[in-house]
JSON list of C-alpha atoms in Angstrom, two decimals:
[
{"chain": "A", "resi": 1, "resn": "MET", "atom": "CA", "xyz": [114.57, 89.60, 47.34]},
{"chain": "A", "resi": 2, "resn": "PRO", "atom": "CA", "xyz": [112.34, 90.01, 50.47]},
{"chain": "A", "resi": 3, "resn": "GLU", "atom": "CA", "xyz": [109.08, 92.20, 50.49]},
{"chain": "A", "resi": 4, "resn": "PRO", "atom": "CA", "xyz": [109.41, 95.99, 51.60]},
{"chain": "A", "resi": 5, "resn": "GLY", "atom": "CA", "xyz": [109.05, 96.05, 55.16]},
{"chain": "A", "resi": 6, "resn": "SER", "atom": "CA", "xyz": [109.70, 92.47, 55.69]},
{"chain": "A", "resi": 7, "resn": "VAL", "atom": "CA", "xyz": [113.46, 92.83, 56.38]},
{"chain": "A", "resi": 8, "resn": "GLU", "atom": "CA", "xyz": [112.40, 95.32, 59.35]},
{"chain": "A", "resi": 9, "resn": "GLN", "atom": "CA", "xyz": [109.87, 92.97, 60.59]},
{"chain": "A", "resi": 10, "resn": "ALA", "atom": "CA", "xyz": [112.10, 90.00, 60.39]},
{"chain": "A", "resi": 11, "resn": "HIS", "atom": "CA", "xyz": [115.08, 91.78, 62.05]},
{"chain": "A", "resi": 12, "resn": "SER", "atom": "CA", "xyz": [112.35, 92.86, 64.79]},
{"chain": "A", "resi": 13, "resn": "ILE", "atom": "CA", "xyz": [111.16, 89.25, 65.47]},
{"chain": "A", "resi": 14, "resn": "LEU", "atom": "CA", "xyz": [114.92, 88.07, 65.71]},
{"chain": "A", "resi": 15, "resn": "ARG", "atom": "CA", "xyz": [115.86, 90.64, 68.02]},
{"chain": "A", "resi": 16, "resn": "SER", "atom": "CA", "xyz": [112.68, 90.41, 70.33]},
{"chain": "A", "resi": 17, "resn": "PHE", "atom": "CA", "xyz": [113.28, 86.46, 70.32]},
{"chain": "A", "resi": 18, "resn": "LEU", "atom": "CA", "xyz": [116.93, 86.86, 71.29]},
{"chain": "A", "resi": 19, "resn": "GLU", "atom": "CA", "xyz": [116.13, 89.47, 74.13]},
{"chain": "A", "resi": 20, "resn": "THR", "atom": "CA", "xyz": [112.86, 87.54, 75.46]},
{"chain": "A", "resi": 21, "resn": "VAL", "atom": "CA", "xyz": [114.29, 83.90, 75.44]},
{"chain": "A", "resi": 22, "resn": "GLY", "atom": "CA", "xyz": [117.88, 84.73, 75.78]},
{"chain": "A", "resi": 23, "resn": "ARG", "atom": "CA", "xyz": [119.14, 82.63, 72.56]},
{"chain": "A", "resi": 24, "resn": "PRO", "atom": "CA", "xyz": [118.90, 83.16, 68.82]},
{"chain": "A", "resi": 25, "resn": "LEU", "atom": "CA", "xyz": [115.86, 81.77, 67.12]},
{"chain": "A", "resi": 26, "resn": "LEU", "atom": "CA", "xyz": [117.97, 81.16, 63.92]},
{"chain": "A", "resi": 27, "resn": "ASP", "atom": "CA", "xyz": [121.57, 81.46, 63.29]},
{"chain": "A", "resi": 28, "resn": "VAL", "atom": "CA", "xyz": [121.95, 84.49, 61.34]},
{"chain": "A", "resi": 29, "resn": "ALA", "atom": "CA", "xyz": [125.50, 85.50, 62.52]},
{"chain": "A", "resi": 30, "resn": "GLY", "atom": "CA", "xyz": [127.43, 87.03, 59.49]},
{"chain": "A", "resi": 31, "resn": "LEU", "atom": "CA", "xyz": [124.36, 87.15, 57.37]},
{"chain": "A", "resi": 32, "resn": "SER", "atom": "CA", "xyz": [123.04, 90.38, 55.86]},
{"chain": "A", "resi": 33, "resn": "ASP", "atom": "CA", "xyz": [119.73, 91.80, 57.00]},
{"chain": "A", "resi": 34, "resn": "GLU", "atom": "CA", "xyz": [118.20, 90.90, 53.83]},
{"chain": "A", "resi": 35, "resn": "GLU", "atom": "CA", "xyz": [119.64, 87.10, 53.95]},
{"chain": "A", "resi": 36, "resn": "ALA", "atom": "CA", "xyz": [118.49, 86.83, 57.65]},
{"chain": "A", "resi": 37, "resn": "ALA", "atom": "CA", "xyz": [115.16, 87.82, 56.51]},
{"chain": "A", "resi": 38, "resn": "VAL", "atom": "CA", "xyz": [115.06, 85.24, 53.79]},
{"chain": "A", "resi": 39, "resn": "ARG", "atom": "CA", "xyz": [116.37, 82.73, 56.24]},
{"chain": "A", "resi": 40, "resn": "LEU", "atom": "CA", "xyz": [113.41, 83.62, 58.60]},
{"chain": "A", "resi": 41, "resn": "PHE", "atom": "CA", "xyz": [111.01, 83.34, 55.81]},
{"chain": "A", "resi": 42, "resn": "GLN", "atom": "CA", "xyz": [112.07, 79.87, 54.81]},
{"chain": "A", "resi": 43, "resn": "ALA", "atom": "CA", "xyz": [112.66, 78.44, 58.44]},
{"chain": "A", "resi": 44, "resn": "PRO", "atom": "CA", "xyz": [111.33, 75.03, 58.74]},
{"chain": "A", "resi": 45, "resn": "MET", "atom": "CA", "xyz": [109.24, 76.16, 61.94]},
{"chain": "A", "resi": 46, "resn": "VAL", "atom": "CA", "xyz": [106.24, 78.39, 62.01]},
{"chain": "A", "resi": 47, "resn": "VAL", "atom": "CA", "xyz": [106.91, 81.98, 62.60]},
{"chain": "A", "resi": 48, "resn": "VAL", "atom": "CA", "xyz": [104.24, 84.80, 62.80]},
{"chain": "A", "resi": 49, "resn": "SER", "atom": "CA", "xyz": [104.01, 88.12, 64.63]},
{"chain": "A", "resi": 50, "resn": "HIS", "atom": "CA", "xyz": [101.18, 90.38, 65.41]},
{"chain": "A", "resi": 51, "resn": "ASP", "atom": "CA", "xyz": [100.71, 94.17, 66.30]},
{"chain": "A", "resi": 52, "resn": "THR", "atom": "CA", "xyz": [99.77, 95.24, 69.81]},
{"chain": "A", "resi": 53, "resn": "ALA", "atom": "CA", "xyz": [96.26, 96.48, 68.97]},
{"chain": "A", "resi": 54, "resn": "VAL", "atom": "CA", "xyz": [93.44, 95.27, 71.48]},
{"chain": "A", "resi": 55, "resn": "ASP", "atom": "CA", "xyz": [92.23, 93.08, 68.62]},
{"chain": "A", "resi": 56, "resn": "PRO", "atom": "CA", "xyz": [95.61, 92.17, 67.20]},
{"chain": "A", "resi": 57, "resn": "ARG", "atom": "CA", "xyz": [96.39, 91.34, 63.50]},
{"chain": "A", "resi": 58, "resn": "LEU", "atom": "CA", "xyz": [99.29, 89.26, 61.94]},
{"chain": "A", "resi": 59, "resn": "ASN", "atom": "CA", "xyz": [101.95, 91.25, 60.52]},
{"chain": "A", "resi": 60, "resn": "TYR", "atom": "CA", "xyz": [104.22, 88.76, 59.77]},
{"chain": "A", "resi": 61, "resn": "ALA", "atom": "CA", "xyz": [103.83, 85.03, 58.60]},
{"chain": "A", "resi": 62, "resn": "ASN", "atom": "CA", "xyz": [106.65, 83.03, 57.14]},
{"chain": "A", "resi": 63, "resn": "GLU", "atom": "CA", "xyz": [106.51, 80.42, 54.49]},
{"chain": "A", "resi": 64, "resn": "THR", "atom": "CA", "xyz": [106.00, 77.35, 56.53]},
{"chain": "A", "resi": 65, "resn": "SER", "atom": "CA", "xyz": [103.08, 79.06, 58.74]},
{"chain": "A", "resi": 66, "resn": "MET", "atom": "CA", "xyz": [101.00, 79.58, 55.65]},
{"chain": "A", "resi": 67, "resn": "GLY", "atom": "CA", "xyz": [100.39, 75.45, 55.68]},
{"chain": "A", "resi": 68, "resn": "ASP", "atom": "CA", "xyz": [96.74, 74.96, 54.62]},
{"chain": "A", "resi": 69, "resn": "ARG", "atom": "CA", "xyz": [96.31, 78.83, 53.89]},
{"chain": "A", "resi": 70, "resn": "SER", "atom": "CA", "xyz": [98.91, 78.75, 51.13]},
{"chain": "A", "resi": 71, "resn": "SER", "atom": "CA", "xyz": [95.94, 79.53, 48.52]},
{"chain": "A", "resi": 72, "resn": "LEU", "atom": "CA", "xyz": [95.73, 82.63, 50.36]},
{"chain": "A", "resi": 73, "resn": "PRO", "atom": "CA", "xyz": [98.34, 85.43, 49.05]},
{"chain": "A", "resi": 74, "resn": "SER", "atom": "CA", "xyz": [100.34, 86.56, 52.02]},
{"chain": "A", "resi": 75, "resn": "ARG", "atom": "CA", "xyz": [98.81, 89.95, 52.32]},
{"chain": "A", "resi": 76, "resn": "ASP", "atom": "CA", "xyz": [95.46, 88.42, 52.72]},
{"chain": "A", "resi": 77, "resn": "VAL", "atom": "CA", "xyz": [96.95, 86.30, 55.75]},
{"chain": "A", "resi": 78, "resn": "LEU", "atom": "CA", "xyz": [98.13, 89.17, 57.45]},
{"chain": "A", "resi": 79, "resn": "THR", "atom": "CA", "xyz": [94.76, 90.81, 57.75]},
{"chain": "A", "resi": 80, "resn": "LEU", "atom": "CA", "xyz": [93.41, 88.03, 59.76]},
{"chain": "A", "resi": 81, "resn": "HIS", "atom": "CA", "xyz": [92.81, 89.05, 63.33]},
{"chain": "A", "resi": 82, "resn": "GLY", "atom": "CA", "xyz": [95.07, 87.06, 65.84]},
{"chain": "A", "resi": 83, "resn": "ARG", "atom": "CA", "xyz": [92.05, 86.40, 68.33]},
{"chain": "A", "resi": 84, "resn": "THR", "atom": "CA", "xyz": [89.98, 84.68, 65.78]},
{"chain": "A", "resi": 85, "resn": "HIS", "atom": "CA", "xyz": [92.48, 82.66, 63.87]},
{"chain": "A", "resi": 86, "resn": "GLY", "atom": "CA", "xyz": [95.35, 81.89, 66.34]},
{"chain": "A", "resi": 87, "resn": "THR", "atom": "CA", "xyz": [95.45, 78.97, 68.73]},
{"chain": "A", "resi": 88, "resn": "GLY", "atom": "CA", "xyz": [92.92, 79.00, 71.58]},
{"chain": "A", "resi": 89, "resn": "GLY", "atom": "CA", "xyz": [91.33, 82.38, 70.12]},
{"chain": "A", "resi": 90, "resn": "ALA", "atom": "CA", "xyz": [87.61, 83.27, 71.06]}
]
């Protein structure tokens, strides 16, 4: 079962990707919101998102994105600032 809030965040990510890129990130047709959230969390590609603050914070990280940070609880990864821990950050 997805964590509280993650179903809504997964839905937002999937919708935003479709609207921006013009194709689905994953095939979730026919799945419930909860099933789509699980599929996104378990996807084989890295999926992360961040808020829109001046110094953005990660607000979603799927299982694949944890990589070498897997020793950190997911709530700790989500407190990282995007600018200092993302690729090309300052």
